One Martini backbone bead per residue (centre of mass of N, CA, C, O) as a GRO file, in nm:
protein
  303
    1MET     BB    1  -1.726  -1.205  -1.006
    2ILE     BB    2  -1.821  -0.908  -0.862
    3GLU     BB    3  -1.845  -0.592  -1.035
    4THR     BB    4  -1.810  -0.278  -1.086
    5ALA     BB    5  -1.801  -0.009  -1.246
    6THR     BB    6  -1.612   0.151  -1.468
    7LYS     BB    7  -1.341   0.384  -1.435
    8ILE     BB    8  -1.222   0.680  -1.621
    9TYR     BB    9  -0.906   0.845  -1.664
   10ARG     BB   10  -0.730   1.163  -1.750
   11ALA     BB   11  -0.391   1.264  -1.864
   12SER     BB   12  -0.165   1.504  -1.950
   13GLY     BB   13   0.095   1.596  -2.091
   14LYS     BB   14   0.424   1.775  -2.135
   15LEU     BB   15   0.566   2.110  -2.203
   16MET     BB   16   0.844   2.334  -2.169
   17PHE     BB   17   0.934   2.655  -2.277
   18PHE     BB   18   0.962   2.812  -1.997
   19GLY     BB   19   1.160   2.764  -1.687
   20GLU     BB   20   1.369   2.574  -1.670
   21TYR     BB   21   1.457   2.510  -1.338
   22MET     BB   22   1.363   2.807  -1.239
   23VAL     BB   23   1.092   2.718  -1.109
   24LEU     BB   24   1.243   2.625  -0.839
   25LYS     BB   25   1.312   2.953  -0.780
   26GLY     BB   26   1.017   3.110  -0.865
   27ALA     BB   27   0.968   3.098  -1.147
   28PRO     BB   28   0.803   3.107  -1.411
   29CYS     BB   29   0.613   2.907  -1.642
   30LEU     BB   30   0.582   2.772  -1.976
   31ALA     BB   31   0.312   2.551  -2.067
   32ILE     BB   32   0.194   2.241  -2.227
   33PRO     BB   33  -0.059   2.048  -2.307
   34LEU     BB   34  -0.117   1.724  -2.426
   35ARG     BB   35  -0.255   1.478  -2.636
   36TYR     BB   36  -0.071   1.325  -2.473
   37GLY     BB   37  -0.113   1.030  -2.246
   38GLN     BB   38  -0.319   0.900  -1.977
   39THR     BB   39  -0.499   0.620  -1.857
   40LEU     BB   40  -0.746   0.513  -1.598
   41GLN     BB   41  -0.863   0.201  -1.490
   42VAL     BB   42  -1.132   0.127  -1.251
   43GLU     BB   43  -1.195  -0.154  -1.030
   44GLU     BB   44  -1.396  -0.331  -0.830
   45MET     BB   45  -1.345  -0.592  -0.581
   46ASN     BB   46  -1.413  -0.841  -0.355
   47LEU     BB   47  -1.131  -0.901  -0.348
   48PRO     BB   48  -0.857  -0.838  -0.193
   49GLY     BB   49  -0.655  -0.592  -0.324
   50VAL     BB   50  -0.411  -0.548  -0.603
   51GLU     BB   51  -0.438  -0.485  -0.954
   52TRP     BB   52  -0.174  -0.426  -1.203
   53GLU     BB   53  -0.165  -0.250  -1.527
   54SER     BB   54   0.068  -0.161  -1.791
   55TYR     BB   55   0.058   0.047  -2.094
   56GLU     BB   56   0.233   0.081  -2.415
   57LEU     BB   57   0.078   0.105  -2.684
   58ASP     BB   58  -0.064  -0.187  -2.599
   59ARG     BB   59   0.191  -0.265  -2.429
   60PRO     BB   60   0.303  -0.457  -2.194
   61TRP     BB   61   0.528  -0.340  -1.898
   62PHE     BB   62   0.346  -0.376  -1.627
   63SER     BB   63   0.309  -0.568  -1.313
   64ALA     BB   64   0.085  -0.620  -1.018
   65VAL     BB   65   0.046  -0.780  -0.690
   66LEU     BB   66  -0.146  -0.697  -0.402
   67ASP     BB   67  -0.229  -0.681  -0.096
   68LYS     BB   68  -0.428  -0.537   0.151
   69ASN     BB   69  -0.134  -0.399   0.256
   70LEU     BB   70   0.048  -0.336  -0.001
   71GLN     BB   71   0.192  -0.603  -0.061
   72MET     BB   72   0.388  -0.806  -0.233
   73ILE     BB   73   0.337  -1.088  -0.449
   74ARG     BB   74   0.372  -0.982  -0.757
   75THR     BB   75   0.610  -0.904  -1.038
   76SER     BB   76   0.787  -0.758  -1.320
   77ASP     BB   77   0.893  -0.504  -1.121
   78VAL     BB   78   1.027  -0.407  -0.832
   79GLU     BB   79   1.088  -0.103  -0.860
   80LYS     BB   80   0.805  -0.020  -0.964
   81ALA     BB   81   0.646  -0.143  -0.727
   82ASP     BB   82   0.758   0.046  -0.510
   83VAL     BB   83   0.633   0.299  -0.628
   84LEU     BB   84   0.340   0.207  -0.616
   85MET     BB   85   0.322   0.147  -0.313
   86ASN     BB   86   0.380   0.437  -0.227
   87LEU     BB   87   0.140   0.576  -0.363
   88LEU     BB   88  -0.087   0.405  -0.226
   89THR     BB   89  -0.005   0.472   0.065
   90ILE     BB   90  -0.055   0.774   0.053
   91ILE     BB   91  -0.357   0.740  -0.007
   92LYS     BB   92  -0.440   0.558   0.235
   93GLU     BB   93  -0.376   0.770   0.455
   94GLN     BB   94  -0.621   0.961   0.340
   95ALA     BB   95  -0.807   0.695   0.204
   96PRO     BB   96  -0.887   0.395   0.333
   97GLU     BB   97  -1.174   0.325   0.206
   98LEU     BB   98  -1.071   0.250  -0.089
   99PHE     BB   99  -0.946  -0.047   0.037
  100GLU     BB  100  -1.186  -0.239   0.126
  101LYS     BB  101  -1.159  -0.319  -0.160
  102GLY     BB  102  -1.081  -0.436  -0.438
  103LEU     BB  103  -0.834  -0.355  -0.706
  104ARG     BB  104  -0.837  -0.257  -1.057
  105PHE     BB  105  -0.571  -0.162  -1.278
  106LYS     BB  106  -0.542   0.042  -1.593
  107ALA     BB  107  -0.267   0.160  -1.768
  108GLN     BB  108  -0.257   0.402  -2.054
  109SER     BB  109  -0.037   0.485  -2.303
  110ASP     BB  110   0.002   0.710  -2.611
  111PHE     BB  111   0.321   0.693  -2.557
  112ASN     BB  112   0.648   0.709  -2.545
  113LEU     BB  113   0.812   0.686  -2.240
  114GLN     BB  114   1.090   0.819  -2.353
  115TRP     BB  115   0.987   1.121  -2.420
  116GLY     BB  116   0.902   1.297  -2.155
  117PHE     BB  117   0.573   1.368  -2.108
  118GLY     BB  118   0.475   1.227  -1.818
  119SER     BB  119   0.448   0.947  -1.652
  120SER     BB  120   0.440   1.043  -1.354
  121SER     BB  121   0.238   1.284  -1.357
  122THR     BB  122  -0.002   1.130  -1.478
  123LEU     BB  123  -0.023   0.923  -1.253
  124VAL     BB  124  -0.076   1.116  -1.021
  125SER     BB  125  -0.331   1.243  -1.141
  126LEU     BB  126  -0.498   0.985  -1.167
  127LEU     BB  127  -0.495   0.909  -0.864
  128ALA     BB  128  -0.628   1.173  -0.773
  129GLN     BB  129  -0.891   1.152  -0.932
  130TRP     BB  130  -0.980   0.887  -0.801
  131SER     BB  131  -0.932   0.959  -0.478
  132GLY     BB  132  -0.912   1.288  -0.396
  133VAL     BB  133  -0.624   1.336  -0.364
  134ASP     BB  134  -0.386   1.550  -0.363
  135ALA     BB  135  -0.150   1.578  -0.605
  136TYR     BB  136   0.071   1.741  -0.448
  137HIS     BB  137   0.092   1.547  -0.214
  138ILE     BB  138   0.187   1.306  -0.373
  139LEU     BB  139   0.434   1.437  -0.500
  140GLU     BB  140   0.586   1.530  -0.241
  141HIS     BB  141   0.588   1.204  -0.138
  142SER     BB  142   0.761   1.123  -0.404
  143PHE     BB  143   0.902   1.276  -0.669
  144GLY     BB  144   0.867   1.563  -0.691
  145GLY     BB  145   0.890   1.900  -0.765
  146SER     BB  146   0.709   2.170  -0.893
  147GLY     BB  147   0.412   2.084  -1.055
  148TYR     BB  148   0.356   2.165  -1.353
  149ASP     BB  149   0.271   1.880  -1.459
  150ILE     BB  150   0.014   1.866  -1.291
  151ALA     BB  151  -0.124   2.110  -1.418
  152CYS     BB  152  -0.120   1.997  -1.715
  153ALA     BB  153  -0.294   1.731  -1.682
  154THR     BB  154  -0.575   1.938  -1.658
  155ALA     BB  155  -0.531   2.110  -1.890
  156GLU     BB  156  -0.659   2.306  -2.199
  157GLN     BB  157  -0.404   2.500  -2.207
  158PRO     BB  158  -0.186   2.712  -2.187
  159ILE     BB  159   0.051   2.787  -1.916
  160THR     BB  160   0.113   2.938  -1.615
  161TYR     BB  161   0.359   2.877  -1.343
  162LYS     BB  162   0.381   2.868  -0.975
  163VAL     BB  163   0.520   2.722  -0.693
  164GLU     BB  164   0.450   2.890  -0.443
  165ASP     BB  165   0.104   2.866  -0.516
  166ARG     BB  166   0.019   2.694  -0.763
  167SER     BB  167  -0.029   2.885  -0.998
  168THR     BB  168  -0.256   2.946  -1.271
  169LYS     BB  169  -0.259   3.050  -1.628
  170ASN     BB  170  -0.425   3.118  -1.899
  171VAL     BB  171  -0.291   3.103  -2.234
  172GLU     BB  172  -0.164   3.249  -2.547
  173ILE     BB  173  -0.040   3.157  -2.869
  174ALA     BB  174   0.033   3.260  -3.157
  175PRO     BB  175  -0.031   3.114  -3.465
  176GLU     BB  176   0.222   3.245  -3.608
  177ILE     BB  177   0.400   3.064  -3.418
  178THR     BB  178   0.292   2.764  -3.396
  179SER     BB  179   0.327   2.723  -3.720
  180ASN     BB  180   0.671   2.738  -3.644
  181LEU     BB  181   0.679   2.447  -3.487
  182LEU     BB  182   0.906   2.199  -3.361
  183PHE     BB  183   0.937   1.853  -3.241
  184ILE     BB  184   1.232   1.679  -3.121
  185TYR     BB  185   1.375   1.377  -3.072
  186SER     BB  186   1.687   1.297  -2.921
  187GLY     BB  187   1.707   0.988  -2.779
  188ASN     BB  188   1.693   1.097  -2.483
  189LYS     BB  189   1.674   1.019  -2.127
  190GLN     BB  190   1.588   1.202  -1.853
  191ASN     BB  191   1.648   1.246  -1.508
  192SER     BB  192   1.482   1.465  -1.322
  193ARG     BB  193   1.592   1.419  -1.034
  194ASN     BB  194   1.891   1.453  -1.106
  195GLU     BB  195   1.865   1.742  -1.227
  196ILE     BB  196   1.760   1.879  -0.974
  197ARG     BB  197   2.008   1.821  -0.795
  198ARG     BB  198   2.213   1.968  -0.978
  199PHE     BB  199   2.077   2.252  -0.978
  200ALA     BB  200   2.087   2.310  -0.665
  201GLN     BB  201   2.410   2.388  -0.700
  202ARG     BB  202   2.328   2.640  -0.837
  203GLU     BB  203   2.353   2.978  -0.908
  204THR     BB  204   2.108   3.229  -0.828
  205SER     BB  205   1.894   3.509  -0.897
  206ALA     BB  206   1.653   3.745  -0.892
  207GLU     BB  207   1.718   3.837  -1.183
  208ASP     BB  208   1.677   3.568  -1.321
  209VAL     BB  209   1.380   3.541  -1.252
  210LYS     BB  210   1.291   3.806  -1.391
  211GLN     BB  211   1.381   3.728  -1.677
  212ILE     BB  212   1.188   3.495  -1.722
  213GLU     BB  213   0.932   3.664  -1.695
  214THR     BB  214   0.998   3.843  -1.941
  215PHE     BB  215   1.009   3.627  -2.158
  216ILE     BB  216   0.715   3.542  -2.126
  217GLN     BB  217   0.575   3.809  -2.178
  218GLN     BB  218   0.702   3.853  -2.463
  219SER     BB  219   0.602   3.585  -2.593
  220LEU     BB  220   0.287   3.647  -2.549
  221SER     BB  221   0.308   3.928  -2.722
  222ALA     BB  222   0.386   3.796  -2.964
  223LYS     BB  223   0.331   3.794  -3.342
  224THR     BB  224   0.608   3.668  -3.420
  225ILE     BB  225   0.865   3.451  -3.472
  226VAL     BB  226   1.094   3.652  -3.423
  227GLU     BB  227   1.011   3.747  -3.142
  228PHE     BB  228   1.013   3.464  -3.015
  229GLU     BB  229   1.313   3.395  -3.072
  230MET     BB  230   1.437   3.607  -2.887
  231GLN     BB  231   1.341   3.464  -2.623
  232LEU     BB  232   1.467   3.189  -2.666
  233ASN     BB  233   1.762   3.287  -2.685
  234ALA     BB  234   1.775   3.427  -2.408
  235SER     BB  235   1.717   3.174  -2.241
  236GLU     BB  236   1.954   3.001  -2.335
  237HIS     BB  237   2.174   3.192  -2.236
  238LEU     BB  238   2.105   3.198  -1.936
  239LEU     BB  239   2.112   2.887  -1.882
  240SER     BB  240   2.400   2.842  -1.976
  241GLU     BB  241   2.531   3.005  -1.745
  242ILE     BB  242   2.406   2.855  -1.502
  243LEU     BB  243   2.486   2.548  -1.600
  244GLY     BB  244   2.751   2.528  -1.778
  245MET     BB  245   2.623   2.508  -2.079
  246GLN     BB  246   2.570   2.439  -2.390
  247PRO     BB  247   2.382   2.497  -2.627
  248LEU     BB  248   2.238   2.293  -2.852
  249LYS     BB  249   2.307   2.444  -3.112
  250GLU     BB  250   2.615   2.467  -3.067
  251MET     BB  251   2.668   2.155  -3.049
  252HIS     BB  252   2.466   2.040  -3.322
  253PHE     BB  253   2.324   2.324  -3.490
  254SER     BB  254   2.498   2.571  -3.618
  255ASP     BB  255   2.361   2.555  -3.928
  256TYR     BB  256   2.098   2.647  -3.829
  257PRO     BB  257   1.890   2.926  -3.915
  258TYR     BB  258   1.741   2.887  -3.645
  259THR     BB  259   1.576   2.801  -3.362
  260ILE     BB  260   1.693   2.634  -3.057
  261LYS     BB  261   1.527   2.450  -2.782
  262SER     BB  262   1.516   2.346  -2.482
  263LEU     BB  263   1.318   2.094  -2.299
  264GLY     BB  264   1.369   2.094  -1.997
  265ALA     BB  265   1.601   1.878  -1.970
  266TRP     BB  266   1.909   1.902  -2.057
  267GLY     BB  267   1.990   1.650  -2.309
  268GLY     BB  268   1.678   1.566  -2.345
  269ASP     BB  269   1.437   1.459  -2.518
  270PHE     BB  270   1.289   1.737  -2.624
  271PHE     BB  271   1.303   1.977  -2.891
  272MET     BB  272   1.297   2.305  -3.033
  273ALA     BB  273   1.196   2.432  -3.363
  274THR     BB  274   1.223   2.667  -3.591
  275PHE     BB  275   1.052   2.790  -3.899
  276ARG     BB  276   0.963   2.840  -4.257
  277ASP     BB  277   1.015   2.544  -4.378
  278GLU     BB  278   0.908   2.240  -4.306
  279GLN     BB  279   1.057   2.047  -4.504
  280GLU     BB  280   1.340   2.155  -4.461
  281ALA     BB  281   1.354   2.097  -4.158
  282LYS     BB  282   1.301   1.791  -4.167
  283THR     BB  283   1.540   1.721  -4.349
  284TYR     BB  284   1.763   1.818  -4.165
  285PHE     BB  285   1.701   1.621  -3.920
  286LYS     BB  286   1.700   1.353  -4.076
  287GLU     BB  287   2.000   1.375  -4.174
  288LYS     BB  288   2.080   1.360  -3.848
  289GLY     BB  289   1.873   1.119  -3.726
  290TYR     BB  290   1.581   1.257  -3.688
  291ASN     BB  291   1.246   1.100  -3.684
  292THR     BB  292   1.099   1.259  -3.446
  293ILE     BB  293   0.853   1.483  -3.584
  294LEU     BB  294   0.656   1.756  -3.450
  295ARG     BB  295   0.393   1.943  -3.452
  296TYR     BB  296   0.205   2.143  -3.266
  297ASP     BB  297  -0.082   2.026  -3.364
  298GLU     BB  298   0.020   1.722  -3.279
  299VAL     BB  299   0.062   1.790  -2.955
  300VAL     BB  300  -0.151   1.969  -2.862
  301TYR     BB  301  -0.409   2.036  -2.677
  302SER     BB  302  -0.766   1.972  -2.768
  303ASN     BB  303  -1.106   2.031  -2.663
   0.00000   0.00000   0.00000
């Protein structure tokens, strides 16, 4: 079988520092692209149809074979195959010429997919990079959401993002702050779509949106970890009232001397902790059974 040269694309994962949930109401969010992400290898084949393989840390976890009409021939997971067929159909509607030949895809993530770093958003970005179809169009017709994670997928430094016009702005967080941040995996995976639906039922005001914007502005102008913590704490308090949920620190870490903030959907994935002594902080969380603990410089994308 004669095949053309392989093309490889990359998309970064994400973490949101400020603006979780509220970004859907028009508030800006502050987010960082991660050094963790996914790659997509694409080859054309002479035989029609689509062959797809997905790997998690070099371990195969999903495969599918589709015919030339993007209908399933066989798969390891019917539910995931339905998602894939929908994504490829959205692309085919915009760029049918891409499917005139057969296609072989290999998706490879370099992180645990349970971590919530953006398995869906990186996939959408990768397919958009390959196809030339607008990533936000694909997102809107598939997973939905604010799109901040799509913006992070191709960003090269921290960004602010607004859903209204999908505008992004490159920003910097002072190294005196980032050198005192840890990210800890909670052990829980939240379903973002379910959380979005739940949040849609909560009442928010224009003042709430304005407050989030203020927290972000103050956090970006902060020069010390203490100043940054003040904004993290204020954000947690505001979201706690809106969501009708206790902040994470109050529920599980009330004796921790510094700040703890939820990242993304509350109650799952990673959370952030500030510290003064790294080893003391890691010991504290390990004694509570949290073993996946990453520093900022181990997580953030660096070009």
